Amino acid sequence: MKIYEAKDYQEMSRKAANILSAQVILKPDCVLGLATGSTPIGTYDQLVEWYKKGDLDFSEVKTVNLDEYRGLTRDNDQSYYYFMHDHLFDRVNIKPENTNVPDGTEEDSDKECARYEKLIESMGGVDIQLLGLGHNGHIGFNEPAASFAQTTHCVDLTESTIEANKRFFASADDVPRQAYTMGIGTIMKAKKILLIVNGEAKADIVAKAFFGPVTPEVPASVLQLHNDVVIVGDSAALSKIPR
Ligand code: F6R
């Protein structure tokens, strides 16, 4: 596991975008695993800027997103489908048919999860998976106590995640209670993992996840067992790691 420290959110975003760009340049038809949330917005903005300058070409890139709220339609501005189009897909030359987000409107969860897992496999797996980190250590929507072996599945969101995500909705009542997410088993199959994290509020969980015991109670701790993980954090998020 390599940890890179950035002085602030902008620098974290630029470093993360550099790592993703390198992947796209080295393998133009790569499979990028993508994340939503507030952390990667600056990374996506930076990729868009470099694309506009002519430094990046997404025409052969394929993507799979980590997760999606169950029950939200694509045109709902809180759906992760909408988020990805808004922050990245509609701003670069990626082919819409090469982008994939779990279908939150599919009511048959077994069917949707099996479809998504098979899709990732049929694409040859994920070359680099971008991850954010939840305050409770979740990755994707894999909440504490999730089995490390799980593949794509439907989860009930915990109160702490509903609380953290209500800032994007009119109220906590409007936050969907379930989501489809790649499982930890799916995430661990990615060839490379890039986790980005910023802000003092995540300093405790960073120390716990990457320097504490590997336990399902802290889902991100499983990344200690992956052989190619890069963490890019700002100084505030890395302020409590042992030096
Ligand atoms: C998003 C996702 C989540 C977030 C995490 C951090 O696709 O899977 O695990 O990465 O909740 O969210 P932010 O970045 O908003 O702090």
mmCIF file of C-alpha atoms and ligand atoms in Angstrom:
data_model
loop_
_atom_site.group_PDB
_atom_site.id
_atom_site.type_symbol
_atom_site.label_atom_id
_atom_site.label_comp_id
_atom_site.label_asym_id
_atom_site.label_seq_id
_atom_site.Cartn_x
_atom_site.Cartn_y
_atom_site.Cartn_z
ATOM 1 C CA MET A 1 0.000 0.000 0.000
ATOM 2 C CA LYS A 2 1.417 3.363 -1.015
ATOM 3 C CA ILE A 3 0.217 6.535 0.652
ATOM 4 C CA TYR A 4 0.716 9.919 -0.998
ATOM 5 C CA GLU A 5 0.091 13.080 0.935
ATOM 6 C CA ALA A 6 -1.309 16.158 -0.767
ATOM 7 C CA LYS A 7 -1.411 19.542 0.901
ATOM 8 C CA ASP A 8 -5.086 20.156 0.193
ATOM 9 C CA TYR A 9 -8.159 18.999 -1.736
ATOM 10 C CA GLN A 10 -6.947 20.527 -5.034
ATOM 11 C CA GLU A 11 -3.614 18.787 -4.856
ATOM 12 C CA MET A 12 -5.261 15.496 -3.881
ATOM 13 C CA SER A 13 -7.583 15.817 -6.874
ATOM 14 C CA ARG A 14 -4.719 16.588 -9.253
ATOM 15 C CA LYS A 15 -2.633 13.642 -8.047
ATOM 16 C CA ALA A 16 -5.601 11.288 -8.367
ATOM 17 C CA ALA A 17 -6.394 12.613 -11.845
ATOM 18 C CA ASN A 18 -2.743 12.083 -12.804
ATOM 19 C CA ILE A 19 -2.922 8.432 -11.768
ATOM 20 C CA LEU A 20 -6.183 7.879 -13.690
ATOM 21 C CA SER A 21 -4.785 9.724 -16.729
ATOM 22 C CA ALA A 22 -1.701 7.537 -16.720
ATOM 23 C CA GLN A 23 -3.972 4.501 -16.869
ATOM 24 C CA VAL A 24 -5.940 5.947 -19.804
ATOM 25 C CA ILE A 25 -2.754 6.873 -21.666
ATOM 26 C CA LEU A 26 -1.096 3.501 -21.072
ATOM 27 C CA LYS A 27 -4.214 1.510 -21.958
ATOM 28 C CA PRO A 28 -6.675 3.606 -23.994
ATOM 29 C CA ASP A 29 -9.380 0.912 -23.816
ATOM 30 C CA CYS A 30 -9.021 0.401 -20.068
ATOM 31 C CA VAL A 31 -11.873 -0.258 -17.639
ATOM 32 C CA LEU A 32 -12.128 2.460 -15.009
ATOM 33 C CA GLY A 33 -14.079 1.687 -11.852
ATOM 34 C CA LEU A 34 -15.603 4.958 -10.679
ATOM 35 C CA ALA A 35 -17.084 6.414 -7.514
ATOM 36 C CA THR A 36 -19.461 9.238 -6.659
ATOM 37 C CA GLY A 37 -19.731 11.416 -3.539
ATOM 38 C CA SER A 38 -18.073 14.734 -2.823
ATOM 39 C CA THR A 39 -14.466 13.480 -2.742
ATOM 40 C CA PRO A 40 -13.975 12.672 -6.480
ATOM 41 C CA ILE A 41 -15.622 15.831 -7.872
ATOM 42 C CA GLY A 42 -12.280 17.691 -8.093
ATOM 43 C CA THR A 43 -10.644 14.657 -9.715
ATOM 44 C CA TYR A 44 -13.326 14.548 -12.399
ATOM 45 C CA ASP A 45 -13.029 18.318 -12.941
ATOM 46 C CA GLN A 46 -9.291 17.923 -13.464
ATOM 47 C CA LEU A 47 -9.766 15.072 -15.956
ATOM 48 C CA VAL A 48 -12.258 17.213 -17.877
ATOM 49 C CA GLU A 49 -9.781 20.096 -17.957
ATOM 50 C CA TRP A 50 -7.030 17.894 -19.380
ATOM 51 C CA TYR A 51 -9.475 16.398 -21.885
ATOM 52 C CA LYS A 52 -10.406 19.908 -23.052
ATOM 53 C CA LYS A 53 -6.729 20.759 -23.450
ATOM 54 C CA GLY A 54 -6.397 17.743 -25.728
ATOM 55 C CA ASP A 55 -4.242 15.752 -23.323
ATOM 56 C CA LEU A 56 -6.722 12.929 -22.728
ATOM 57 C CA ASP A 57 -8.899 10.797 -24.963
ATOM 58 C CA PHE A 58 -11.773 8.784 -23.508
ATOM 59 C CA SER A 59 -13.071 7.430 -26.817
ATOM 60 C CA GLU A 60 -12.124 3.824 -26.017
ATOM 61 C CA VAL A 61 -12.424 3.974 -22.229
ATOM 62 C CA LYS A 62 -15.041 1.848 -20.480
ATOM 63 C CA THR A 63 -16.385 2.508 -17.017
ATOM 64 C CA VAL A 64 -18.243 0.703 -14.261
ATOM 65 C CA ASN A 65 -19.529 2.581 -11.254
ATOM 66 C CA LEU A 66 -19.438 1.209 -7.767
ATOM 67 C CA ASP A 67 -23.011 1.741 -6.751
ATOM 68 C CA GLU A 68 -26.439 3.264 -7.219
ATOM 69 C CA TYR A 69 -29.389 4.036 -4.956
ATOM 70 C CA ARG A 70 -32.194 1.548 -5.374
ATOM 71 C CA GLY A 71 -35.397 3.139 -6.606
ATOM 72 C CA LEU A 72 -33.970 6.352 -8.104
ATOM 73 C CA THR A 73 -34.518 6.931 -11.813
ATOM 74 C CA ARG A 74 -31.694 8.116 -14.051
ATOM 75 C CA ASP A 75 -33.154 11.605 -14.349
ATOM 76 C CA ASN A 76 -33.306 12.051 -10.570
ATOM 77 C CA ASP A 77 -30.515 14.519 -9.829
ATOM 78 C CA GLN A 78 -29.468 12.470 -6.775
ATOM 79 C CA SER A 79 -29.016 9.266 -8.739
ATOM 80 C CA TYR A 80 -25.423 8.252 -9.290
ATOM 81 C CA TYR A 81 -26.219 7.862 -12.984
ATOM 82 C CA TYR A 82 -27.092 11.577 -13.064
ATOM 83 C CA PHE A 83 -24.020 12.482 -10.995
ATOM 84 C CA MET A 84 -21.643 10.682 -13.350
ATOM 85 C CA HIS A 85 -23.134 12.299 -16.451
ATOM 86 C CA ASP A 86 -23.102 15.682 -14.807
ATOM 87 C CA HIS A 87 -19.528 15.522 -13.486
ATOM 88 C CA LEU A 88 -17.757 13.478 -16.141
ATOM 89 C CA PHE A 89 -19.508 11.532 -18.902
ATOM 90 C CA ASP A 90 -21.270 14.472 -20.582
ATOM 91 C CA ARG A 91 -18.089 16.569 -20.448
ATOM 92 C CA VAL A 92 -15.638 14.229 -22.201
ATOM 93 C CA ASN A 93 -15.695 12.086 -25.360
ATOM 94 C CA ILE A 94 -16.583 8.824 -23.635
ATOM 95 C CA LYS A 95 -19.171 6.755 -25.500
ATOM 96 C CA PRO A 96 -22.370 6.564 -23.421
ATOM 97 C CA GLU A 97 -22.663 2.864 -24.263
ATOM 98 C CA ASN A 98 -19.250 2.298 -22.657
ATOM 99 C CA THR A 99 -20.406 3.656 -19.286
ATOM 100 C CA ASN A 100 -22.125 1.491 -16.705
ATOM 101 C CA VAL A 101 -23.920 2.240 -13.448
ATOM 102 C CA PRO A 102 -26.104 -0.321 -11.633
ATOM 103 C CA ASP A 103 -29.743 0.136 -12.660
ATOM 104 C CA GLY A 104 -31.486 1.527 -9.582
ATOM 105 C CA THR A 105 -34.883 1.079 -11.207
ATOM 106 C CA GLU A 106 -34.539 -2.688 -11.645
ATOM 107 C CA GLU A 107 -36.822 -4.082 -8.961
ATOM 108 C CA ASP A 108 -35.497 -7.611 -9.177
ATOM 109 C CA SER A 109 -32.341 -7.133 -7.116
ATOM 110 C CA ASP A 110 -30.967 -10.642 -7.683
ATOM 111 C CA LYS A 111 -31.297 -10.148 -11.412
ATOM 112 C CA GLU A 112 -29.641 -6.722 -11.413
ATOM 113 C CA CYS A 113 -26.755 -7.770 -9.163
ATOM 114 C CA ALA A 114 -26.052 -10.899 -11.217
ATOM 115 C CA ARG A 115 -26.201 -8.847 -14.435
ATOM 116 C CA TYR A 116 -23.759 -6.257 -13.099
ATOM 117 C CA GLU A 117 -21.273 -8.768 -11.785
ATOM 118 C CA LYS A 118 -21.321 -10.639 -15.088
ATOM 119 C CA LEU A 119 -20.905 -7.406 -16.999
ATOM 120 C CA ILE A 120 -17.727 -6.526 -15.077
ATOM 121 C CA GLU A 121 -16.379 -9.995 -15.758
ATOM 122 C CA SER A 122 -17.233 -9.761 -19.469
ATOM 123 C CA MET A 123 -15.272 -6.499 -19.677
ATOM 124 C CA GLY A 124 -12.180 -8.324 -18.407
ATOM 125 C CA GLY A 125 -12.347 -6.837 -14.899
ATOM 126 C CA VAL A 126 -11.507 -3.389 -13.618
ATOM 127 C CA ASP A 127 -8.047 -1.973 -14.387
ATOM 128 C CA ILE A 128 -8.192 0.721 -11.724
ATOM 129 C CA GLN A 129 -10.930 1.260 -9.169
ATOM 130 C CA LEU A 130 -11.393 4.722 -7.701
ATOM 131 C CA LEU A 131 -12.770 4.715 -4.143
ATOM 132 C CA GLY A 132 -13.851 7.272 -1.576
ATOM 133 C CA LEU A 133 -14.026 6.416 2.113
ATOM 134 C CA GLY A 134 -17.127 6.614 4.313
ATOM 135 C CA HIS A 135 -16.900 7.971 7.865
ATOM 136 C CA ASN A 136 -17.686 4.485 9.148
ATOM 137 C CA GLY A 137 -15.062 2.911 6.897
ATOM 138 C CA HIS A 138 -17.427 1.892 4.130
ATOM 139 C CA ILE A 139 -16.254 1.509 0.557
ATOM 140 C CA GLY A 140 -18.932 1.530 -2.096
ATOM 141 C CA PHE A 141 -21.986 0.916 0.052
ATOM 142 C CA ASN A 142 -20.332 -1.950 1.912
ATOM 143 C CA GLU A 143 -21.223 -1.045 5.448
ATOM 144 C CA PRO A 144 -19.510 -2.333 8.620
ATOM 145 C CA ALA A 145 -19.845 -6.112 9.047
ATOM 146 C CA ALA A 146 -20.259 -6.720 5.310
ATOM 147 C CA SER A 147 -18.672 -9.989 4.284
ATOM 148 C CA PHE A 148 -15.341 -9.635 2.506
ATOM 149 C CA ALA A 149 -16.451 -12.272 -0.012
ATOM 150 C CA GLN A 150 -19.578 -10.547 -1.270
ATOM 151 C CA THR A 151 -20.074 -9.659 -4.926
ATOM 152 C CA THR A 152 -22.562 -7.079 -6.252
ATOM 153 C CA HIS A 153 -25.579 -7.041 -3.945
ATOM 154 C CA CYS A 154 -28.401 -4.969 -2.540
ATOM 155 C CA VAL A 155 -27.742 -3.314 0.834
ATOM 156 C CA ASP A 156 -29.765 -1.581 3.506
ATOM 157 C CA LEU A 157 -28.022 1.706 4.239
ATOM 158 C CA THR A 158 -27.012 2.317 7.854
ATOM 159 C CA GLU A 159 -28.253 5.314 9.820
ATOM 160 C CA SER A 160 -24.742 6.818 9.727
ATOM 161 C CA THR A 161 -24.650 6.688 5.918
ATOM 162 C CA ILE A 162 -28.180 8.102 5.618
ATOM 163 C CA GLU A 163 -27.112 10.866 7.988
ATOM 164 C CA ALA A 164 -23.914 11.566 5.970
ATOM 165 C CA ASN A 165 -25.757 11.594 2.629
ATOM 166 C CA LYS A 166 -28.795 13.640 3.646
ATOM 167 C CA ARG A 167 -26.867 16.822 2.743
ATOM 168 C CA PHE A 168 -27.586 15.962 -0.907
ATOM 169 C CA PHE A 169 -31.346 15.528 -0.355
ATOM 170 C CA ALA A 170 -34.148 17.770 0.890
ATOM 171 C CA SER A 171 -34.233 15.782 4.149
ATOM 172 C CA ALA A 172 -33.031 12.495 5.670
ATOM 173 C CA ASP A 173 -36.468 11.012 4.847
ATOM 174 C CA ASP A 174 -35.750 11.473 1.157
ATOM 175 C CA VAL A 175 -32.522 9.430 1.228
ATOM 176 C CA PRO A 176 -33.235 6.010 -0.317
ATOM 177 C CA ARG A 177 -32.922 3.181 2.205
ATOM 178 C CA GLN A 178 -31.283 0.700 -0.137
ATOM 179 C CA ALA A 179 -28.593 0.642 -2.793
ATOM 180 C CA TYR A 180 -26.991 -1.726 -5.247
ATOM 181 C CA THR A 181 -23.249 -1.927 -4.722
ATOM 182 C CA MET A 182 -20.245 -3.854 -5.925
ATOM 183 C CA GLY A 183 -19.310 -6.103 -3.023
ATOM 184 C CA ILE A 184 -15.944 -6.146 -1.335
ATOM 185 C CA GLY A 185 -15.191 -9.327 -3.284
ATOM 186 C CA THR A 186 -15.843 -7.401 -6.507
ATOM 187 C CA ILE A 187 -13.735 -4.413 -5.446
ATOM 188 C CA MET A 188 -10.817 -6.619 -4.386
ATOM 189 C CA LYS A 189 -10.693 -8.146 -7.874
ATOM 190 C CA ALA A 190 -9.744 -4.781 -9.399
ATOM 191 C CA LYS A 191 -6.157 -4.879 -10.651
ATOM 192 C CA LYS A 192 -5.325 -1.572 -8.994
ATOM 193 C CA ILE A 193 -7.140 0.510 -6.383
ATOM 194 C CA LEU A 194 -6.918 4.261 -5.895
ATOM 195 C CA LEU A 195 -8.557 5.550 -2.722
ATOM 196 C CA ILE A 196 -8.884 9.271 -2.224
ATOM 197 C CA VAL A 197 -9.744 10.947 1.037
ATOM 198 C CA ASN A 198 -9.759 14.469 2.366
ATOM 199 C CA GLY A 199 -10.653 16.450 5.450
ATOM 200 C CA GLU A 200 -10.079 16.208 9.174
ATOM 201 C CA ALA A 201 -13.403 14.450 9.703
ATOM 202 C CA LYS A 202 -11.925 11.353 8.050
ATOM 203 C CA ALA A 203 -8.591 11.359 9.928
ATOM 204 C CA ASP A 204 -9.711 8.814 12.553
ATOM 205 C CA ILE A 205 -11.154 6.367 10.060
ATOM 206 C CA VAL A 206 -8.058 6.613 7.821
ATOM 207 C CA ALA A 207 -5.824 5.622 10.759
ATOM 208 C CA LYS A 208 -8.189 2.825 11.786
ATOM 209 C CA ALA A 209 -8.707 1.431 8.278
ATOM 210 C CA PHE A 210 -5.105 1.405 7.092
ATOM 211 C CA PHE A 211 -3.144 0.996 10.329
ATOM 212 C CA GLY A 212 -5.596 -0.987 12.457
ATOM 213 C CA PRO A 213 -6.655 -4.626 12.276
ATOM 214 C CA VAL A 214 -8.229 -5.989 9.100
ATOM 215 C CA THR A 215 -11.851 -6.550 10.083
ATOM 216 C CA PRO A 216 -15.275 -6.495 8.427
ATOM 217 C CA GLU A 217 -16.209 -3.905 11.082
ATOM 218 C CA VAL A 218 -14.033 -1.485 9.095
ATOM 219 C CA PRO A 219 -14.721 -2.493 5.481
ATOM 220 C CA ALA A 220 -11.864 -0.424 3.980
ATOM 221 C CA SER A 221 -9.353 -2.292 6.151
ATOM 222 C CA VAL A 222 -9.593 -5.159 3.648
ATOM 223 C CA LEU A 223 -7.552 -3.010 1.247
ATOM 224 C CA GLN A 224 -4.486 -3.812 3.367
ATOM 225 C CA LEU A 225 -4.701 -7.260 1.741
ATOM 226 C CA HIS A 226 -4.769 -5.997 -1.870
ATOM 227 C CA ASN A 227 -1.411 -6.000 -3.629
ATOM 228 C CA ASP A 228 -1.760 -2.727 -5.529
ATOM 229 C CA VAL A 229 -3.396 0.044 -3.538
ATOM 230 C CA VAL A 230 -2.596 3.732 -3.721
ATOM 231 C CA ILE A 231 -4.082 6.134 -1.208
ATOM 232 C CA VAL A 232 -3.996 9.834 -1.935
ATOM 233 C CA GLY A 233 -5.050 11.915 1.034
ATOM 234 C CA ASP A 234 -4.798 15.532 1.997
ATOM 235 C CA SER A 235 -2.779 16.454 5.104
ATOM 236 C CA ALA A 236 -5.904 16.780 7.241
ATOM 237 C CA ALA A 237 -7.127 13.265 6.408
ATOM 238 C CA LEU A 238 -3.649 11.806 6.971
ATOM 239 C CA SER A 239 -3.028 13.763 10.186
ATOM 240 C CA LYS A 240 -3.591 10.781 12.505
ATOM 241 C CA ILE A 241 -1.638 8.048 10.753
ATOM 242 C CA PRO A 242 1.442 6.742 12.571
ATOM 243 C CA ARG A 243 4.650 8.347 11.293
HETATM 244 C C1 F6R B 1 -19.700 6.573 -3.689
HETATM 245 C C2 F6R B 1 -19.418 5.600 -2.664
HETATM 246 C C3 F6R B 1 -19.181 5.949 -1.228
HETATM 247 C C4 F6R B 1 -18.383 7.231 -1.018
HETATM 248 C C5 F6R B 1 -18.200 7.521 0.468
HETATM 249 C C6 F6R B 1 -17.506 8.842 0.701
HETATM 250 O O1 F6R B 1 -19.867 5.950 -4.947
HETATM 251 O O2 F6R B 1 -19.401 4.457 -2.979
HETATM 252 O O3 F6R B 1 -18.524 4.877 -0.610
HETATM 253 O O4 F6R B 1 -17.149 7.108 -1.642
HETATM 254 O O5 F6R B 1 -19.450 7.554 1.095
HETATM 255 O O6 F6R B 1 -18.346 9.869 0.284
HETATM 256 P P1 F6R B 1 -17.864 11.385 0.204
HETATM 257 O O7 F6R B 1 -16.857 11.434 -0.882
HETATM 258 O O8 F6R B 1 -19.109 12.156 -0.162
HETATM 259 O O9 F6R B 1 -17.318 11.719 1.537
#
